[in-house]
């Protein structure tokens, strides 16, 4: 909860809420927070969270969100599934929902550096290699090379694979939308502030205007 820092009566949107577990944690910490979860493919477990916290609103369509603004917009483990114009569209949606001086909090997997080598070695061992994985891409990712090329095989620009995703690409895209990076944290080894030994990164941005 530290990087989200929910406050009493906060308005919070969880974009790509999935099972709404994050909203459950927020309501436990701040019962007065106004929480909305949006996900076109809502997990059935989200309805169990809503049964406990009936004032949580769950949406599977984006249209009702247009024109709204929130003190905090969260997007966890979602943006790694998009690239190119589809990623730009997701970022336009997200940033357009953040109130002036509001916060945008993003988490994505680390798929570059040593983490890339380790994750892909585990995927090979478990027989769960991501689509589009090649030795060349794994080597390039491990060496922090950019622009590896990712293709969306499914409709809507959704990419099943994490291979080739580089979290660093998000920073200039958000900067040009007038968002300033305020805080970075890592998981699971939060005490080591580096992507070399962690598998996930959290980024907190402030909307400048």
Short mmCIF file of N, CA and C in Angstrom, two decimals, residues 13-176:
data_model
loop_
_atom_site.label_atom_id
_atom_site.label_comp_id
_atom_site.label_asym_id
_atom_site.label_seq_id
_atom_site.Cartn_x
_atom_site.Cartn_y
_atom_site.Cartn_z
N UNK A 13 -9.15 4.67 -9.24
CA UNK A 13 -9.50 3.77 -10.33
C UNK A 13 -8.41 2.73 -10.48
N UNK A 14 -8.81 1.47 -10.54
CA UNK A 14 -7.88 0.38 -10.82
C UNK A 14 -8.14 -0.10 -12.24
N UNK A 15 -7.26 0.29 -13.16
CA UNK A 15 -7.40 0.01 -14.59
C UNK A 15 -6.78 -1.35 -14.88
N UNK A 16 -7.61 -2.31 -15.34
CA UNK A 16 -7.14 -3.67 -15.49
C UNK A 16 -7.18 -4.39 -14.16
N UNK A 17 -8.30 -4.27 -13.47
CA UNK A 17 -8.38 -4.70 -12.07
C UNK A 17 -8.32 -6.21 -11.88
N UNK A 18 -8.70 -6.99 -12.91
CA UNK A 18 -8.59 -8.44 -12.79
C UNK A 18 -9.49 -9.00 -11.69
N UNK A 19 -8.88 -9.50 -10.62
CA UNK A 19 -9.65 -10.07 -9.51
C UNK A 19 -10.00 -9.05 -8.43
N UNK A 20 -9.63 -7.77 -8.66
CA UNK A 20 -9.95 -6.66 -7.74
C UNK A 20 -9.26 -6.80 -6.38
N UNK A 21 -8.21 -7.59 -6.32
CA UNK A 21 -7.52 -7.78 -5.04
C UNK A 21 -6.92 -6.47 -4.54
N UNK A 22 -6.40 -5.67 -5.46
CA UNK A 22 -5.83 -4.37 -5.05
C UNK A 22 -6.90 -3.49 -4.41
N UNK A 23 -8.09 -3.48 -4.98
CA UNK A 23 -9.18 -2.68 -4.41
C UNK A 23 -9.58 -3.20 -3.04
N UNK A 24 -9.52 -4.49 -2.86
CA UNK A 24 -9.81 -5.08 -1.55
C UNK A 24 -8.83 -4.55 -0.50
N UNK A 25 -7.54 -4.51 -0.86
CA UNK A 25 -6.52 -4.01 0.07
C UNK A 25 -6.75 -2.53 0.38
N UNK A 26 -7.14 -1.78 -0.64
CA UNK A 26 -7.39 -0.34 -0.43
C UNK A 26 -8.56 -0.13 0.51
N UNK A 27 -9.64 -0.87 0.31
CA UNK A 27 -10.83 -0.71 1.17
C UNK A 27 -10.53 -1.15 2.60
N UNK A 28 -9.69 -2.13 2.76
CA UNK A 28 -9.29 -2.54 4.11
C UNK A 28 -8.51 -1.42 4.80
N UNK A 29 -7.68 -0.71 4.02
CA UNK A 29 -6.86 0.36 4.59
C UNK A 29 -7.65 1.66 4.75
N UNK A 30 -8.52 1.95 3.78
CA UNK A 30 -9.28 3.20 3.79
C UNK A 30 -10.72 2.91 3.36
N UNK A 31 -11.59 2.53 4.28
CA UNK A 31 -12.97 2.18 3.90
C UNK A 31 -13.73 3.29 3.19
N UNK A 32 -13.34 4.56 3.43
CA UNK A 32 -14.07 5.67 2.82
C UNK A 32 -13.65 5.95 1.38
N UNK A 33 -12.60 5.28 0.90
CA UNK A 33 -12.12 5.53 -0.46
C UNK A 33 -13.18 5.10 -1.48
N UNK A 34 -13.36 5.95 -2.50
CA UNK A 34 -14.27 5.62 -3.60
C UNK A 34 -13.46 4.83 -4.63
N UNK A 35 -13.85 3.58 -4.86
CA UNK A 35 -13.05 2.68 -5.69
C UNK A 35 -13.84 2.18 -6.89
N UNK A 36 -13.21 2.27 -8.05
CA UNK A 36 -13.77 1.72 -9.28
C UNK A 36 -12.74 0.78 -9.89
N UNK A 37 -13.18 -0.39 -10.33
CA UNK A 37 -12.32 -1.31 -11.04
C UNK A 37 -12.80 -1.49 -12.46
N UNK A 38 -11.88 -1.31 -13.42
CA UNK A 38 -12.24 -1.48 -14.83
C UNK A 38 -11.41 -2.61 -15.43
N UNK A 39 -12.09 -3.53 -16.11
CA UNK A 39 -11.39 -4.61 -16.81
C UNK A 39 -12.36 -5.24 -17.81
N UNK A 40 -12.02 -5.23 -19.10
CA UNK A 40 -12.90 -5.87 -20.09
C UNK A 40 -13.08 -7.36 -19.85
N UNK A 41 -12.10 -7.98 -19.17
CA UNK A 41 -12.17 -9.42 -18.89
C UNK A 41 -12.09 -9.63 -17.38
N UNK A 42 -13.10 -9.14 -16.71
CA UNK A 42 -13.14 -9.15 -15.26
C UNK A 42 -13.10 -10.58 -14.72
N UNK A 43 -12.24 -10.82 -13.73
CA UNK A 43 -12.14 -12.12 -13.08
C UNK A 43 -13.35 -12.32 -12.17
N UNK A 44 -13.84 -13.55 -12.12
CA UNK A 44 -15.01 -13.83 -11.28
C UNK A 44 -14.76 -13.52 -9.81
N UNK A 45 -13.48 -13.60 -9.38
CA UNK A 45 -13.15 -13.30 -7.97
C UNK A 45 -13.44 -11.85 -7.63
N UNK A 46 -13.48 -10.96 -8.64
CA UNK A 46 -13.78 -9.54 -8.37
C UNK A 46 -15.16 -9.38 -7.77
N UNK A 47 -16.10 -10.23 -8.16
CA UNK A 47 -17.46 -10.12 -7.64
C UNK A 47 -17.51 -10.53 -6.18
N UNK A 48 -16.62 -11.40 -5.76
CA UNK A 48 -16.53 -11.76 -4.35
C UNK A 48 -16.04 -10.56 -3.53
N UNK A 49 -15.09 -9.79 -4.09
CA UNK A 49 -14.62 -8.58 -3.42
C UNK A 49 -15.77 -7.58 -3.30
N UNK A 50 -16.54 -7.44 -4.39
CA UNK A 50 -17.66 -6.49 -4.36
C UNK A 50 -18.73 -6.93 -3.35
N UNK A 51 -18.91 -8.23 -3.18
CA UNK A 51 -19.88 -8.71 -2.20
C UNK A 51 -19.49 -8.29 -0.79
N UNK A 52 -18.17 -8.19 -0.54
CA UNK A 52 -17.69 -7.73 0.76
C UNK A 52 -17.74 -6.22 0.87
N UNK A 53 -17.46 -5.54 -0.24
CA UNK A 53 -17.45 -4.07 -0.28
C UNK A 53 -18.40 -3.61 -1.38
N UNK A 54 -19.69 -3.55 -1.11
CA UNK A 54 -20.69 -3.27 -2.15
C UNK A 54 -20.52 -1.91 -2.83
N UNK A 55 -19.84 -0.97 -2.18
CA UNK A 55 -19.68 0.35 -2.80
C UNK A 55 -18.59 0.38 -3.86
N UNK A 56 -17.83 -0.71 -4.02
CA UNK A 56 -16.90 -0.80 -5.15
C UNK A 56 -17.70 -0.92 -6.44
N UNK A 57 -17.34 -0.13 -7.44
CA UNK A 57 -18.00 -0.21 -8.74
C UNK A 57 -17.09 -0.97 -9.71
N UNK A 58 -17.65 -1.95 -10.40
CA UNK A 58 -16.90 -2.76 -11.36
C UNK A 58 -17.43 -2.50 -12.76
N UNK A 59 -16.53 -2.22 -13.69
CA UNK A 59 -16.90 -1.90 -15.07
C UNK A 59 -16.17 -2.81 -16.04
N UNK A 60 -16.87 -3.23 -17.09
CA UNK A 60 -16.23 -3.98 -18.17
C UNK A 60 -16.19 -3.16 -19.46
N UNK A 61 -16.77 -1.99 -19.44
CA UNK A 61 -16.74 -1.07 -20.59
C UNK A 61 -16.03 0.21 -20.18
N UNK A 62 -15.28 0.78 -21.11
CA UNK A 62 -14.53 2.01 -20.80
C UNK A 62 -15.42 3.26 -20.88
N UNK A 63 -16.45 3.22 -21.69
CA UNK A 63 -17.27 4.41 -21.95
C UNK A 63 -17.75 5.13 -20.69
N UNK A 64 -18.22 4.43 -19.65
CA UNK A 64 -18.70 5.15 -18.45
C UNK A 64 -17.62 5.95 -17.74
N UNK A 65 -16.35 5.68 -18.04
CA UNK A 65 -15.25 6.40 -17.38
C UNK A 65 -14.93 7.72 -18.05
N UNK A 66 -15.36 7.89 -19.28
CA UNK A 66 -15.01 9.11 -20.02
C UNK A 66 -15.58 10.34 -19.31
N UNK A 67 -14.74 11.33 -19.15
CA UNK A 67 -15.14 12.56 -18.47
C UNK A 67 -14.92 12.54 -16.98
N UNK A 68 -14.58 11.38 -16.42
CA UNK A 68 -14.31 11.30 -14.99
C UNK A 68 -12.83 11.57 -14.72
N UNK A 69 -12.51 11.90 -13.47
CA UNK A 69 -11.12 12.06 -13.07
C UNK A 69 -10.96 11.52 -11.65
N UNK A 70 -9.76 11.05 -11.36
CA UNK A 70 -9.49 10.37 -10.10
C UNK A 70 -8.20 10.90 -9.49
N UNK A 71 -8.19 10.93 -8.16
CA UNK A 71 -6.97 11.34 -7.46
C UNK A 71 -5.84 10.37 -7.71
N UNK A 72 -6.19 9.09 -7.85
CA UNK A 72 -5.19 8.06 -8.12
C UNK A 72 -5.73 7.09 -9.16
N UNK A 73 -4.90 6.82 -10.17
CA UNK A 73 -5.21 5.81 -11.17
C UNK A 73 -4.13 4.75 -11.11
N UNK A 74 -4.53 3.50 -10.96
CA UNK A 74 -3.61 2.38 -10.84
C UNK A 74 -3.68 1.51 -12.08
N UNK A 75 -2.55 1.00 -12.49
CA UNK A 75 -2.51 0.07 -13.63
C UNK A 75 -1.41 -0.94 -13.36
N UNK A 76 -1.80 -2.12 -12.88
CA UNK A 76 -0.84 -3.13 -12.45
C UNK A 76 -0.83 -4.31 -13.41
N UNK A 77 0.37 -4.65 -13.89
CA UNK A 77 0.58 -5.85 -14.72
C UNK A 77 -0.37 -5.88 -15.92
N UNK A 78 -0.39 -4.78 -16.65
CA UNK A 78 -1.27 -4.66 -17.82
C UNK A 78 -0.53 -4.15 -19.05
N UNK A 79 0.25 -3.09 -18.90
CA UNK A 79 0.83 -2.40 -20.05
C UNK A 79 1.86 -3.23 -20.80
N UNK A 80 2.42 -4.25 -20.16
CA UNK A 80 3.39 -5.10 -20.84
C UNK A 80 2.76 -5.91 -21.98
N UNK A 81 1.44 -5.92 -22.04
CA UNK A 81 0.73 -6.68 -23.06
C UNK A 81 0.39 -5.85 -24.30
N UNK A 82 0.92 -4.61 -24.38
CA UNK A 82 0.63 -3.74 -25.51
C UNK A 82 1.91 -3.10 -26.02
N UNK A 83 1.86 -2.67 -27.27
CA UNK A 83 3.01 -2.00 -27.88
C UNK A 83 2.50 -1.08 -28.98
N UNK A 84 3.36 -0.17 -29.42
CA UNK A 84 3.03 0.70 -30.53
C UNK A 84 1.79 1.52 -30.27
N UNK A 85 0.93 1.64 -31.29
CA UNK A 85 -0.26 2.50 -31.16
C UNK A 85 -1.24 1.97 -30.12
N UNK A 86 -1.22 0.67 -29.87
CA UNK A 86 -2.12 0.11 -28.86
C UNK A 86 -1.67 0.53 -27.46
N UNK A 87 -0.38 0.56 -27.24
CA UNK A 87 0.14 1.06 -25.96
C UNK A 87 -0.17 2.54 -25.81
N UNK A 88 -0.01 3.30 -26.89
CA UNK A 88 -0.33 4.73 -26.85
C UNK A 88 -1.79 4.95 -26.47
N UNK A 89 -2.68 4.13 -27.00
CA UNK A 89 -4.10 4.26 -26.68
C UNK A 89 -4.36 3.98 -25.21
N UNK A 90 -3.74 2.92 -24.67
CA UNK A 90 -3.91 2.61 -23.25
C UNK A 90 -3.40 3.77 -22.39
N UNK A 91 -2.28 4.34 -22.75
CA UNK A 91 -1.72 5.45 -21.98
C UNK A 91 -2.58 6.70 -22.09
N UNK A 92 -3.16 6.94 -23.26
CA UNK A 92 -4.08 8.07 -23.40
C UNK A 92 -5.29 7.90 -22.48
N UNK A 93 -5.81 6.68 -22.43
CA UNK A 93 -6.95 6.41 -21.56
C UNK A 93 -6.59 6.63 -20.10
N UNK A 94 -5.45 6.07 -19.69
CA UNK A 94 -5.02 6.18 -18.30
C UNK A 94 -4.78 7.63 -17.89
N UNK A 95 -3.96 8.32 -18.66
CA UNK A 95 -3.56 9.67 -18.27
C UNK A 95 -4.73 10.64 -18.33
N UNK A 96 -5.69 10.38 -19.20
CA UNK A 96 -6.86 11.25 -19.29
C UNK A 96 -7.79 11.15 -18.09
N UNK A 97 -7.59 10.13 -17.27
CA UNK A 97 -8.44 9.93 -16.10
C UNK A 97 -7.83 10.44 -14.81
N UNK A 98 -6.60 10.94 -14.87
CA UNK A 98 -5.92 11.42 -13.67
C UNK A 98 -6.25 12.89 -13.45
N UNK A 99 -6.72 13.22 -12.27
CA UNK A 99 -7.04 14.60 -11.93
C UNK A 99 -5.78 15.46 -11.91
N UNK A 100 -5.89 16.78 -12.11
CA UNK A 100 -4.72 17.66 -11.96
C UNK A 100 -4.05 17.44 -10.60
N UNK A 101 -2.74 17.30 -10.63
CA UNK A 101 -1.94 16.98 -9.44
C UNK A 101 -2.27 15.60 -8.87
N UNK A 102 -2.92 14.77 -9.69
CA UNK A 102 -3.22 13.41 -9.27
C UNK A 102 -2.04 12.49 -9.51
N UNK A 103 -2.19 11.24 -9.08
CA UNK A 103 -1.12 10.25 -9.17
C UNK A 103 -1.50 9.13 -10.12
N UNK A 104 -0.53 8.67 -10.86
CA UNK A 104 -0.66 7.49 -11.70
C UNK A 104 0.37 6.48 -11.22
N UNK A 105 -0.08 5.28 -10.84
CA UNK A 105 0.80 4.25 -10.31
C UNK A 105 0.75 3.04 -11.24
N UNK A 106 1.90 2.65 -11.73
CA UNK A 106 2.00 1.56 -12.71
C UNK A 106 2.94 0.49 -12.17
N UNK A 107 2.57 -0.76 -12.38
CA UNK A 107 3.52 -1.85 -12.16
C UNK A 107 3.59 -2.71 -13.41
N UNK A 108 4.79 -3.15 -13.74
CA UNK A 108 5.02 -4.02 -14.89
C UNK A 108 6.14 -5.00 -14.54
N UNK A 109 6.20 -6.12 -15.24
CA UNK A 109 7.30 -7.04 -14.99
C UNK A 109 8.60 -6.53 -15.58
N UNK A 110 9.71 -6.91 -14.98
CA UNK A 110 11.03 -6.59 -15.52
C UNK A 110 11.43 -7.72 -16.47
N UNK A 111 11.60 -7.38 -17.73
CA UNK A 111 11.94 -8.36 -18.75
C UNK A 111 13.24 -7.98 -19.47
N UNK A 112 14.10 -7.28 -18.77
CA UNK A 112 15.41 -6.91 -19.32
C UNK A 112 16.48 -7.25 -18.29
N UNK A 113 17.74 -7.30 -18.73
CA UNK A 113 18.84 -7.58 -17.82
C UNK A 113 18.81 -9.02 -17.31
N UNK A 114 19.44 -9.26 -16.17
CA UNK A 114 19.49 -10.61 -15.60
C UNK A 114 18.11 -11.22 -15.38
N UNK A 115 17.11 -10.38 -15.07
CA UNK A 115 15.75 -10.90 -14.86
C UNK A 115 15.23 -11.60 -16.11
N UNK A 116 15.54 -11.05 -17.28
CA UNK A 116 15.10 -11.66 -18.53
C UNK A 116 15.72 -13.04 -18.70
N UNK A 117 17.02 -13.13 -18.46
CA UNK A 117 17.70 -14.42 -18.60
C UNK A 117 17.11 -15.45 -17.64
N UNK A 118 16.93 -15.05 -16.39
CA UNK A 118 16.41 -15.98 -15.38
C UNK A 118 14.98 -16.41 -15.71
N UNK A 119 14.11 -15.45 -16.03
CA UNK A 119 12.71 -15.78 -16.29
C UNK A 119 12.57 -16.70 -17.49
N UNK A 120 13.32 -16.42 -18.54
CA UNK A 120 13.19 -17.25 -19.74
C UNK A 120 13.80 -18.64 -19.54
N UNK A 121 14.84 -18.74 -18.73
CA UNK A 121 15.40 -20.05 -18.40
C UNK A 121 14.37 -20.89 -17.64
N UNK A 122 13.66 -20.24 -16.70
CA UNK A 122 12.61 -20.94 -15.94
C UNK A 122 11.47 -21.35 -16.87
N UNK A 123 11.08 -20.47 -17.79
CA UNK A 123 10.00 -20.79 -18.72
C UNK A 123 10.36 -21.99 -19.59
N UNK A 124 11.61 -22.05 -20.04
CA UNK A 124 12.06 -23.20 -20.84
C UNK A 124 11.99 -24.47 -20.02
N UNK A 125 12.48 -24.40 -18.79
CA UNK A 125 12.50 -25.58 -17.92
C UNK A 125 11.08 -26.08 -17.62
N UNK A 126 10.13 -25.15 -17.50
CA UNK A 126 8.75 -25.52 -17.16
C UNK A 126 7.92 -25.82 -18.40
N UNK A 127 8.50 -25.65 -19.57
CA UNK A 127 7.76 -25.87 -20.80
C UNK A 127 6.71 -24.82 -21.06
N UNK A 128 6.95 -23.61 -20.58
CA UNK A 128 5.98 -22.52 -20.74
C UNK A 128 6.64 -21.33 -21.43
N UNK A 129 7.33 -21.60 -22.52
CA UNK A 129 8.00 -20.55 -23.27
C UNK A 129 6.97 -19.61 -23.88
N UNK A 130 7.16 -18.32 -23.73
CA UNK A 130 6.22 -17.35 -24.27
C UNK A 130 6.29 -17.32 -25.80
N UNK A 131 5.17 -17.02 -26.46
CA UNK A 131 5.18 -16.90 -27.92
C UNK A 131 6.18 -15.84 -28.37
N UNK A 132 6.87 -16.12 -29.46
CA UNK A 132 7.81 -15.16 -30.02
C UNK A 132 9.19 -15.18 -29.38
N UNK A 133 9.40 -16.09 -28.45
CA UNK A 133 10.71 -16.17 -27.79
C UNK A 133 11.75 -16.75 -28.74
N UNK A 134 12.85 -16.07 -28.89
CA UNK A 134 13.99 -16.58 -29.64
C UNK A 134 15.24 -16.37 -28.81
N UNK A 135 16.28 -17.14 -29.11
CA UNK A 135 17.54 -16.97 -28.39
C UNK A 135 18.07 -15.56 -28.58
N UNK A 136 17.93 -15.03 -29.80
CA UNK A 136 18.43 -13.68 -30.08
C UNK A 136 17.73 -12.64 -29.21
N UNK A 137 16.40 -12.78 -29.07
CA UNK A 137 15.66 -11.81 -28.25
C UNK A 137 16.03 -11.92 -26.78
N UNK A 138 16.23 -13.15 -26.30
CA UNK A 138 16.61 -13.33 -24.91
C UNK A 138 17.98 -12.69 -24.65
N UNK A 139 18.91 -12.89 -25.57
CA UNK A 139 20.24 -12.31 -25.41
C UNK A 139 20.16 -10.78 -25.46
N UNK A 140 19.40 -10.26 -26.41
CA UNK A 140 19.26 -8.80 -26.53
C UNK A 140 18.63 -8.20 -25.28
N UNK A 141 17.57 -8.85 -24.76
CA UNK A 141 16.93 -8.37 -23.55
C UNK A 141 17.88 -8.40 -22.37
N UNK A 142 18.65 -9.47 -22.27
CA UNK A 142 19.61 -9.61 -21.17
C UNK A 142 20.65 -8.51 -21.22
N UNK A 143 21.00 -8.08 -22.43
CA UNK A 143 22.01 -7.03 -22.62
C UNK A 143 21.39 -5.63 -22.64
N UNK A 144 20.14 -5.51 -22.23
CA UNK A 144 19.44 -4.22 -22.13
C UNK A 144 19.28 -3.52 -23.48
N UNK A 145 19.21 -4.27 -24.55
CA UNK A 145 19.00 -3.65 -25.85
C UNK A 145 17.52 -3.33 -26.03
N UNK A 146 17.25 -2.24 -26.75
CA UNK A 146 15.89 -1.75 -26.92
C UNK A 146 15.32 -2.18 -28.28
N UNK A 147 13.99 -1.94 -28.42
CA UNK A 147 13.30 -2.10 -29.70
C UNK A 147 13.52 -3.48 -30.31
N UNK A 148 13.09 -4.50 -29.59
CA UNK A 148 13.30 -5.86 -30.05
C UNK A 148 12.23 -6.31 -31.04
N UNK A 149 11.16 -5.56 -31.14
CA UNK A 149 10.09 -5.93 -32.06
C UNK A 149 9.11 -6.88 -31.41
N UNK A 150 7.88 -6.41 -31.25
CA UNK A 150 6.83 -7.23 -30.65
C UNK A 150 5.60 -7.12 -31.53
N UNK A 151 4.91 -8.25 -31.74
CA UNK A 151 3.74 -8.23 -32.60
C UNK A 151 2.52 -8.70 -31.83
N UNK A 152 1.40 -8.07 -32.13
CA UNK A 152 0.14 -8.43 -31.48
C UNK A 152 -0.58 -9.45 -32.34
N UNK A 153 -0.61 -10.68 -31.86
CA UNK A 153 -1.24 -11.74 -32.64
C UNK A 153 -2.75 -11.74 -32.49
N UNK A 154 -3.24 -11.19 -31.39
CA UNK A 154 -4.67 -11.22 -31.11
C UNK A 154 -5.33 -9.89 -31.47
N UNK A 155 -6.65 -9.90 -31.50
CA UNK A 155 -7.38 -8.67 -31.80
C UNK A 155 -7.21 -7.67 -30.66
N UNK A 156 -7.35 -6.41 -30.98
CA UNK A 156 -7.24 -5.37 -29.97
C UNK A 156 -5.81 -5.06 -29.57
N UNK A 157 -4.86 -5.64 -30.27
CA UNK A 157 -3.46 -5.32 -29.99
C UNK A 157 -2.89 -6.00 -28.78
N UNK A 158 -3.60 -6.96 -28.22
CA UNK A 158 -3.12 -7.64 -27.01
C UNK A 158 -2.01 -8.62 -27.35
N UNK A 159 -0.91 -8.54 -26.57
CA UNK A 159 0.24 -9.43 -26.77
C UNK A 159 0.33 -10.37 -25.57
N UNK A 160 0.23 -11.65 -25.82
CA UNK A 160 0.29 -12.61 -24.72
C UNK A 160 1.66 -12.65 -24.07
N UNK A 161 2.70 -12.51 -24.87
CA UNK A 161 4.07 -12.68 -24.39
C UNK A 161 4.60 -11.43 -23.73
N UNK A 162 5.47 -11.63 -22.72
CA UNK A 162 6.22 -10.52 -22.11
C UNK A 162 7.56 -10.29 -22.81
N UNK A 163 7.98 -11.23 -23.63
CA UNK A 163 9.33 -11.19 -24.22
C UNK A 163 9.48 -9.96 -25.10
N UNK A 164 10.54 -9.21 -24.87
CA UNK A 164 10.81 -8.00 -25.62
C UNK A 164 10.27 -6.75 -24.96
N UNK A 165 9.47 -6.89 -23.89
CA UNK A 165 8.95 -5.72 -23.20
C UNK A 165 10.07 -5.05 -22.40
N UNK A 166 10.13 -3.72 -22.48
CA UNK A 166 11.15 -2.94 -21.78
C UNK A 166 10.45 -1.81 -21.02
N UNK A 167 10.40 -1.93 -19.70
CA UNK A 167 9.67 -0.94 -18.90
C UNK A 167 10.19 0.48 -19.12
N UNK A 168 11.44 0.62 -19.52
CA UNK A 168 12.02 1.95 -19.72
C UNK A 168 11.32 2.72 -20.83
N UNK A 169 10.66 1.99 -21.75
CA UNK A 169 9.97 2.66 -22.85
C UNK A 169 8.78 3.48 -22.37
N UNK A 170 8.27 3.18 -21.17
CA UNK A 170 7.12 3.91 -20.65
C UNK A 170 7.48 5.33 -20.22
N UNK A 171 8.70 5.53 -19.78
CA UNK A 171 9.07 6.81 -19.18
C UNK A 171 8.93 7.99 -20.15
N UNK A 172 9.51 7.95 -21.37
CA UNK A 172 9.32 9.09 -22.26
C UNK A 172 7.88 9.26 -22.73
N UNK A 173 7.13 8.16 -22.83
CA UNK A 173 5.74 8.25 -23.26
C UNK A 173 4.89 8.99 -22.23
N UNK A 174 5.19 8.79 -20.95
CA UNK A 174 4.45 9.49 -19.91
C UNK A 174 4.97 10.91 -19.72
N UNK A 175 6.25 11.11 -19.92
CA UNK A 175 6.80 12.47 -19.82
C UNK A 175 6.16 13.39 -20.86
N UNK A 176 5.96 12.89 -22.07
CA UNK A 176 5.36 13.74 -23.11
C UNK A 176 3.89 14.02 -22.83
#
